[in-house]
XYZ file of C-alpha atoms in Angstrom:
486
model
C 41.055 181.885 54.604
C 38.110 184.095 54.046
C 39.269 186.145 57.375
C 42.978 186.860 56.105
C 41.339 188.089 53.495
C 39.532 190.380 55.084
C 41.624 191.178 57.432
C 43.910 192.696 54.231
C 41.025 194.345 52.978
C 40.903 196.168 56.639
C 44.215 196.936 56.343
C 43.821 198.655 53.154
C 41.583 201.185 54.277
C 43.690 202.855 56.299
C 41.462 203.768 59.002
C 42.744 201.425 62.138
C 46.794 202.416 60.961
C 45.126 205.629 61.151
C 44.240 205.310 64.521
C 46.517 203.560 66.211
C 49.993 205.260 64.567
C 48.456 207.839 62.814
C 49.402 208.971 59.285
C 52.985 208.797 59.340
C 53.117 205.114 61.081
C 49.709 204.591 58.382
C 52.256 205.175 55.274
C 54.948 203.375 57.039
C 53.107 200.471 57.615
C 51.852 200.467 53.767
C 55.659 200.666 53.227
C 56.668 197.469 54.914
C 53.312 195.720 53.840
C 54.514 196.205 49.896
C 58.023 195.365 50.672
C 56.714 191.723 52.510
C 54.220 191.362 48.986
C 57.220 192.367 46.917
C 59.498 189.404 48.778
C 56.590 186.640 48.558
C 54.281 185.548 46.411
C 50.884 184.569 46.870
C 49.561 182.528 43.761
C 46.077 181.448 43.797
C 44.386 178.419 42.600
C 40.773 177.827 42.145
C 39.581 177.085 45.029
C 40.456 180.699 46.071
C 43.635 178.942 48.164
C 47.210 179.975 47.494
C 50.859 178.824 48.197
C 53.578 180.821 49.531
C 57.391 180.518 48.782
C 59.599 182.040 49.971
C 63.017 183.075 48.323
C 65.387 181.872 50.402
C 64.156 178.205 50.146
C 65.674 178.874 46.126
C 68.989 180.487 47.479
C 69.646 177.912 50.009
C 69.186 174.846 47.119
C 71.592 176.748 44.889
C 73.988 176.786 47.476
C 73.782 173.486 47.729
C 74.631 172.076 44.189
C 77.773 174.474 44.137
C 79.270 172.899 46.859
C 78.834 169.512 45.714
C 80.317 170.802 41.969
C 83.028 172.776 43.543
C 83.910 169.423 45.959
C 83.539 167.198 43.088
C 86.303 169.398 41.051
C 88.666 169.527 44.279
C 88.437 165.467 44.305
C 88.924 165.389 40.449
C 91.854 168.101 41.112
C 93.467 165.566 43.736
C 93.509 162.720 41.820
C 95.362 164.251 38.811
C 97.697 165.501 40.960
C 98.459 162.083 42.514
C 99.032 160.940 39.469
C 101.085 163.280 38.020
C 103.347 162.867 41.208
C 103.759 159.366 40.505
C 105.148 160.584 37.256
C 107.275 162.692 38.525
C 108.559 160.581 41.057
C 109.368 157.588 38.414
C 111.311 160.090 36.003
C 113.199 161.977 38.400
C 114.503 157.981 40.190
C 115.214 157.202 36.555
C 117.231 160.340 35.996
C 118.972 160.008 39.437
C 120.270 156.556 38.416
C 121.987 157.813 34.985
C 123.286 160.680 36.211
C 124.997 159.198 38.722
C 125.563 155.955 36.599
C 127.839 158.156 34.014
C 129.162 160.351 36.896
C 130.709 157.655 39.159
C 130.909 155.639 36.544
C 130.181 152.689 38.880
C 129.164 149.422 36.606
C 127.161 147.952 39.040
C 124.623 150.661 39.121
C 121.940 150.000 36.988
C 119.254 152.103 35.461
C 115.335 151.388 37.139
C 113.162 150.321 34.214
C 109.650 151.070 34.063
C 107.168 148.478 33.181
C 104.213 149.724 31.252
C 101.472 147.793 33.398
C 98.402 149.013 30.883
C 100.480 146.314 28.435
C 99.322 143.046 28.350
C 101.768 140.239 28.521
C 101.598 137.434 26.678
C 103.021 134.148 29.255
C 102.159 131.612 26.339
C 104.744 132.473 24.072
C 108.501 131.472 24.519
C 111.384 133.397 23.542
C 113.132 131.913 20.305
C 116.578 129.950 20.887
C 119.675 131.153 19.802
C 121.401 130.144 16.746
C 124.059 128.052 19.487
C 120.881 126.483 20.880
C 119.283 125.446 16.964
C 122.982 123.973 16.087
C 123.683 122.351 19.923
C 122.543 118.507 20.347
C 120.212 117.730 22.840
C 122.873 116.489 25.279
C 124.907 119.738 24.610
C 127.447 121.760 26.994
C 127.711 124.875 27.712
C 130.675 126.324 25.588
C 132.518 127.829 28.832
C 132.302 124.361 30.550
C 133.594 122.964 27.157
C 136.563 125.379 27.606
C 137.407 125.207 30.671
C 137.373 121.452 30.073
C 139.959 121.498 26.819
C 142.098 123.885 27.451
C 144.707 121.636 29.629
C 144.709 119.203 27.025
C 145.263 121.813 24.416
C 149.221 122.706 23.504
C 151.309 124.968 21.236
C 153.804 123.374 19.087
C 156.954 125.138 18.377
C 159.706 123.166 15.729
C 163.269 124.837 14.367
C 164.081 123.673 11.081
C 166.957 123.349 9.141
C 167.797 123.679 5.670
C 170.769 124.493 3.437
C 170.822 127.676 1.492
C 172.495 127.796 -1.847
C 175.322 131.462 -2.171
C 177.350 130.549 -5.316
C 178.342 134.182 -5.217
C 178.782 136.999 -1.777
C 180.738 139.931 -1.530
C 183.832 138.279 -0.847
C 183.607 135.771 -4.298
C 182.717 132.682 -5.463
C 181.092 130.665 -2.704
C 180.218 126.611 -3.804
C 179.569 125.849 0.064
C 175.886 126.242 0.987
C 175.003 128.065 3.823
C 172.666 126.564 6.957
C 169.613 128.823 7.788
C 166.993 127.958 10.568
C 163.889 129.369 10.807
C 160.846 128.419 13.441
C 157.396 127.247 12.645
C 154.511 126.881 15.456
C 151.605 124.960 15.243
C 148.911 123.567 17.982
C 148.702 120.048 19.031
C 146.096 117.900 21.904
C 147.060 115.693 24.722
C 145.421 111.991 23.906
C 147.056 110.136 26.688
C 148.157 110.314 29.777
C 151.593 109.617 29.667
C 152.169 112.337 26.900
C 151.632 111.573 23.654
C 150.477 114.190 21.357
C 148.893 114.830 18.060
C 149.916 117.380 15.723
C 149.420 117.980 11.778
C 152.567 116.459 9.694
C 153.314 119.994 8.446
C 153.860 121.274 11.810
C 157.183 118.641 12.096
C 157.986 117.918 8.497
C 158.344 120.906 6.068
C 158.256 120.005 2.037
C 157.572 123.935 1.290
C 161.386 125.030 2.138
C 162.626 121.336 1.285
C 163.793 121.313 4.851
C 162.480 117.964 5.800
C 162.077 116.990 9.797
C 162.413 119.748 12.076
C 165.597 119.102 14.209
C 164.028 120.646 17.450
C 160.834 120.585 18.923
C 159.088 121.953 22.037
C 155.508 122.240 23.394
C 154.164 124.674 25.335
C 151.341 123.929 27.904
C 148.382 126.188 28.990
C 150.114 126.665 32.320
C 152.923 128.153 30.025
C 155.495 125.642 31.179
C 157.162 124.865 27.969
C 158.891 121.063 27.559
C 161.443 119.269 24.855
C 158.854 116.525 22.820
C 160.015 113.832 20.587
C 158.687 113.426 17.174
C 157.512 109.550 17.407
C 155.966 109.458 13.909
C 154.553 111.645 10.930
C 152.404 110.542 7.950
C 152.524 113.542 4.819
C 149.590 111.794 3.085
C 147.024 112.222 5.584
C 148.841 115.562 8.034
C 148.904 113.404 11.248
C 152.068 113.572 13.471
C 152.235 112.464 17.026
C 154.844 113.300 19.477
C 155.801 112.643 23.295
C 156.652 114.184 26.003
C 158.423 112.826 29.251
C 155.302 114.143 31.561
C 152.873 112.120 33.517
C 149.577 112.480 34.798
C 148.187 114.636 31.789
C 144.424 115.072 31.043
C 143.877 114.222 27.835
C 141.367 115.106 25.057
C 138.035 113.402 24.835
C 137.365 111.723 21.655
C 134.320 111.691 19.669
C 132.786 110.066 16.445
C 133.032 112.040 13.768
C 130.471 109.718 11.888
C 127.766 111.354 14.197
C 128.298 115.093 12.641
C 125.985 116.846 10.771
C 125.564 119.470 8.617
C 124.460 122.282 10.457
C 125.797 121.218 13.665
C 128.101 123.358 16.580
C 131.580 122.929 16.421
C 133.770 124.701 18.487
C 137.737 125.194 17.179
C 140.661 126.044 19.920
C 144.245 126.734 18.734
C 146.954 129.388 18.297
C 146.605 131.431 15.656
C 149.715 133.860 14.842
C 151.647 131.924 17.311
C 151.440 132.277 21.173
C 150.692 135.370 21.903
C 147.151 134.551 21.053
C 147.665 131.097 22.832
C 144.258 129.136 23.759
C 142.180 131.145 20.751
C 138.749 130.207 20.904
C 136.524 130.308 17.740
C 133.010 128.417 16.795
C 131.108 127.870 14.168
C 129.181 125.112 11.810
C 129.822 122.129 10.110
C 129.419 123.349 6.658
C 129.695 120.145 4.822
C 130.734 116.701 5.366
C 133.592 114.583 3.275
C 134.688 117.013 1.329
C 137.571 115.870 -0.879
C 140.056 118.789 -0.651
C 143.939 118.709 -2.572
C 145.990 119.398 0.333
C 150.042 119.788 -0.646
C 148.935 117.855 -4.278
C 146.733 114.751 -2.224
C 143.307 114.456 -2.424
C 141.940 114.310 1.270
C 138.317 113.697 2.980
C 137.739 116.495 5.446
C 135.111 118.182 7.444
C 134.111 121.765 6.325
C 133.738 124.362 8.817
C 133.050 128.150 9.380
C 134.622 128.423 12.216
C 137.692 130.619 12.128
C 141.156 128.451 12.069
C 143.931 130.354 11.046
C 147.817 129.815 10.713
C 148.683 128.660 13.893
C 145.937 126.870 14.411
C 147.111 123.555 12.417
C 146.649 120.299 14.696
C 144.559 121.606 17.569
C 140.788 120.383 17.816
C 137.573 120.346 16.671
C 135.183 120.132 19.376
C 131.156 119.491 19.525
C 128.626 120.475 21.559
C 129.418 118.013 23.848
C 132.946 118.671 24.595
C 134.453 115.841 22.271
C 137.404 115.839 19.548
C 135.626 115.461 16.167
C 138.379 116.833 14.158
C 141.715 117.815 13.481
C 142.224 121.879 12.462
C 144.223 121.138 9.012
C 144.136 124.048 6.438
C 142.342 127.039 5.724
C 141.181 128.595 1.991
C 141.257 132.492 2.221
C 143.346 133.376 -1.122
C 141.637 133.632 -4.183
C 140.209 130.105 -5.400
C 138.561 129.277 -9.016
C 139.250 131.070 -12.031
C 137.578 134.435 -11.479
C 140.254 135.323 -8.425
C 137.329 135.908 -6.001
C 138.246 136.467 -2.482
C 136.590 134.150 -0.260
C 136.557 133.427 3.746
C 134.701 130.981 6.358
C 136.333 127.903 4.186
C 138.439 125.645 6.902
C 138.666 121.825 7.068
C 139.427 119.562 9.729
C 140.433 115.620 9.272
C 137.587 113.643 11.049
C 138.957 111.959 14.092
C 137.417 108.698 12.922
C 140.088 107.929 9.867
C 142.573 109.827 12.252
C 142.144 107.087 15.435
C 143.528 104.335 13.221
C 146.223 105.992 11.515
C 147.310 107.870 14.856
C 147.470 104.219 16.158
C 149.344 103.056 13.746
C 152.077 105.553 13.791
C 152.768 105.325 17.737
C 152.676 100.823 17.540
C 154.439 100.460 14.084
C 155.974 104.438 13.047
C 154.151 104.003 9.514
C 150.665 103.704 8.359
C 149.550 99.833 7.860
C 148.074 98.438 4.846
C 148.633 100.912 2.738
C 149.201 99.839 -0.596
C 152.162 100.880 -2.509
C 153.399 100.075 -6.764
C 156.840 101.298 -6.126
C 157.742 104.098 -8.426
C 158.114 107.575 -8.754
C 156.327 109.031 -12.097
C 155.508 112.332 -14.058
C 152.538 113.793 -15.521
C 152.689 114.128 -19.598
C 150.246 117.012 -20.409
C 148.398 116.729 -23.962
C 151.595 119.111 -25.197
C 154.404 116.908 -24.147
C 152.293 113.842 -25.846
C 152.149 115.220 -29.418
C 155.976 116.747 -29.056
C 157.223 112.991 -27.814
C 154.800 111.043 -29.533
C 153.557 109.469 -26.537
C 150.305 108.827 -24.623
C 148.961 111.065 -22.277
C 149.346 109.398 -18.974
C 151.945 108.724 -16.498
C 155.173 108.583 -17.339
C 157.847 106.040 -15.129
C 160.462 108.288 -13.960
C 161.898 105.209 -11.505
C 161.384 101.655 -10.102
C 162.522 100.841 -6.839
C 164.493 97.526 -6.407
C 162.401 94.853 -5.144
C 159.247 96.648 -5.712
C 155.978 95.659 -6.343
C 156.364 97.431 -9.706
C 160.104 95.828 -10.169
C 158.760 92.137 -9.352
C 155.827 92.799 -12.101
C 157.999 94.083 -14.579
C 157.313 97.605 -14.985
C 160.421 99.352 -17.099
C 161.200 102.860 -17.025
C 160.086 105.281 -19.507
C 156.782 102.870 -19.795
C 153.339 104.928 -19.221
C 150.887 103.878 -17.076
C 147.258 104.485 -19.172
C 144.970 102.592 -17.656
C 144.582 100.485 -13.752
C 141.851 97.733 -13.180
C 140.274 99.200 -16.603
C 140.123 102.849 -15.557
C 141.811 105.258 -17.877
C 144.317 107.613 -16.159
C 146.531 110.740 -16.899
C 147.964 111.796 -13.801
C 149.381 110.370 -10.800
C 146.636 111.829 -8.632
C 144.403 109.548 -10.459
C 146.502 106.104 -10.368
C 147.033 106.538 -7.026
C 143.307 107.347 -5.788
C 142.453 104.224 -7.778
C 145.341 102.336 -6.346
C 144.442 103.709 -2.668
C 140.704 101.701 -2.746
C 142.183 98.433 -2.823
C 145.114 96.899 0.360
C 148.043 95.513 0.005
C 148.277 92.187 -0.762
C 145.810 93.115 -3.650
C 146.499 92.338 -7.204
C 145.644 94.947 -9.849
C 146.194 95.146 -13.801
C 148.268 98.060 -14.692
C 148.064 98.619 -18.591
C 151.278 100.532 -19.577
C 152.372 101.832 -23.131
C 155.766 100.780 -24.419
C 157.377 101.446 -27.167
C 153.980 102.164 -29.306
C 152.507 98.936 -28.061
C 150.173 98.585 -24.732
C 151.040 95.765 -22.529
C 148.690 95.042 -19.516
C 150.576 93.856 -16.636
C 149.534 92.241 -12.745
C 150.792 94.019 -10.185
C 150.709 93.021 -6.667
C 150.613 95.601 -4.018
C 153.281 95.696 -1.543
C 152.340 97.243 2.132
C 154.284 101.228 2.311
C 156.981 100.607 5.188
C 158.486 103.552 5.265
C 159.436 105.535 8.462
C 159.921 108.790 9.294
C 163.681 108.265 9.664
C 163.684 107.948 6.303
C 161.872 110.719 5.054
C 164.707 113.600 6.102
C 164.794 114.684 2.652
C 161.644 115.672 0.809
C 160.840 115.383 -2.535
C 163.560 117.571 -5.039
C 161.379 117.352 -7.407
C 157.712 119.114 -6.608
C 156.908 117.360 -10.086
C 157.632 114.080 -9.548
C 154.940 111.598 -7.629
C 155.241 108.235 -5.181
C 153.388 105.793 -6.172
């Protein structure tokens, strides 16, 4: 190094540039020398050594990182982008499919959902059953199936009754002759065998309302809307059973159930024809909302299933289905008036008569026309209220209005005018009372009837004849809504 040294100091003297390009090329060459020093640098050390760098070496690196920033932002510029084309893309197929959803209005279009993938799902947990599922049984149908599978054995009931129509006076004078009106009731009724027998609700065939009695015609409609004459073969007021027939064969009939098996809380399903049949085949479901409820139907005390599901006029005599697909019940009235003292307005109270106590008296009415073993006293009676006692100076009780002739009553010497204050040592006051205590024993059975008779009480044993009594001769209901059988 000691010669480039010198060789500088040489070069600073001037004398060889001197020489060989004289003054000018001597300044020129001083010229470029600085301009090299000014572009380098010589640094030094101890050792009288030095390093030389050169400038473009530093240019060249920062060219370098810029392109790897300025690549780095054109991949970051890419990627956001790509994904806000994948955006796009989504929104604009979702807007494509409602716009041309409500445009064509085409149904079976339907609208692309997106899935938020960033969400984690949860595969463990089940979605919670349906109120139908909680209140199905385990072996339970599904309710179209059940449908499909009722509604031949289903019918609508039509009956044309007539009743006579007191005009003691029209424009033309005194009239004494009553007139004959008709009018037409319609009801719903099942298919239990068959060879066409039917069951309906009593009330459906035998009016006591307009005192009209049995309906002189009656008719059934079918769910393939052929429409056929039926016979009434027997009806039964205390319970609302009727059955009628039908010259048809080869009829699916209902399947029956056990009504023992119900449960609060369970499905029912109720089919019928509410308003008449324009609304033929109504479908309507619901729960059993209590179990033997004793009801007053038309003044008797019945046991009946409580429902929510919606039977309205109409409706009387079709069925109550379960889960399964099975009669339960028989649709029999409906409370939707006011009921209890405070005239509240209340819905979603129906009852149906549970098929079990139906089976045997349905039996009974298409093998014998009357309900067996049914105990009867033979009389007819009214009620003396608290009022009536102190103005007759009587006991409260039941008064006997009259005894039929060879009567279970007339054999064990009941009188009229005697009241009936006590049966098997239970104290009574109405007729509903003697004859729910009279209706736990058969016939056959003998009871003590205490009776008060001219001031004194007299108890007297009464055996109970069996109620024989056909429909035949029940044409004429009750004149008197105040008097009682008993």
């Amino acid at each position: 190094m000691s010669d480039n040294y010198n060789d500088r100091e040489h070069l600073s003297s001037g004398s060889t540039s001197s020489d060989i390009f004289g003054s000018n090329s001597s300044d020129k060459t001083e010229n470029s020398f600085d301009y090299r020093l000014s572009n380098s640098e010589a640094q030094f050390d101890s050792g009288s050594s030095y390093a030389f760098t050169s400038e473009n070496t530093s240019k060249s690196s920062k060219r370098k990182v810029n392109i790897i920033l300025r690549s780095a932002v054109a991949v970051l510029a890419v990627a956001v982008l790509c994904a806000c084309g994948v955006k796009v893309y989504k929104f604009l197929s979702v807007t494509k499919d409602e716009l041309v959803a409500e445009y064509t209005g085409d149904p079976s279009r339907t609208v692309t959902k997106i899935v938020d993938e960033e969400k984690p799902k949860d595969t463990d947990k089940k979605p919670l059953p349906s109120l139908i599922e909680l209140a199905s049984r385990s072996d339970a149908k599904p309710l179209p199936d059940i449908v499909d599978s009722i509604m031949p054995s289903v019918v609508g009931v039509a009956s044309t009754f007539e009743y006579e129509q007191e005009q003691p006076f029209s424009i033309w004078g005194w009239n004494p002759q009553p007139q004959t009106q008709q009018f037409r009731a319609t009801g719903t009724g099942f298919i239990i065998t068959e060879d066409g027998y039917i069951v309906t609700n009593s009330h459906v065939v035998y009016d006591e309302e307009y005192k009209a009695g049995k309906a002189a015609e009656v008719s059934v409609l079918f769910s393939d809307e052929s429409e056929h004459e039926a016979s009434i073969i027997a009806f039964d007021p205390d319970t609302d059973i009727a059955v009628l027939k039908v010259n048809e064969k080869g009829l699916k009939p209902a399947v029956l159930g056990d009504s023992d098996d119900l449960r609060v809380g369970e499905l029912v399903i109720a089919v019928g024809n509410p308003l008449g049949f324009d609304l033929f085949g109504t479908v309507t479901s619901g729960i059993v909302s209590a179990l033997n409820r004793k009801i007053d139907i038309n003044a008797r005390k019945m046991n009946l299933i409580q429902t929510d599901a919606a039977i309205n006029s109409g409706n009387s005599g079709g069925p109550l289905l379960n889960s399964c697909g099975q009669v339960i019940g028989i649709n029999s009235a409906k409370m939707s008036t006011s009921y209890s003292s405070n005239l509240a307005s209340v819905e979603g109270l129906c009852f149906a008569i549970p098929i079990k106590e139906a089976k045997a008296i349905i039996d009974d009415l298409i093998n014998y026309k009357y309900v067996t073993g049914r105990p009867r006293i033979g009389i007819t009676t009214n009620d003396i209220s608290e009022a009536q006692s102190r103005y007759w100076n009587i006991p409260v009780g039941v008064y006997v209005r009259t005894v039929q002739e060879g009567s279970a009553a007339d054999l064990a010497g009941i009188e009229i005018g005697d009241v009936i204050i006590d049966i098997e040592g239970e104290a009574v006051s109405t007729a509903q009372e003697l004859n729910e205590i009279r209706d736990k024993y058969k016939a056959g059975d003998t009871v003590t009837i205490t009776v008060s008779r001219n001031g004194r009480d007299i108890k007297i044993k009464v055996t109970l004849q069996e109620v024989k009594y056909v429909s035949e001769d029940m044409k004429d209901p009750k004149s008197d809504p105040n008097t009682s059988e008993n």
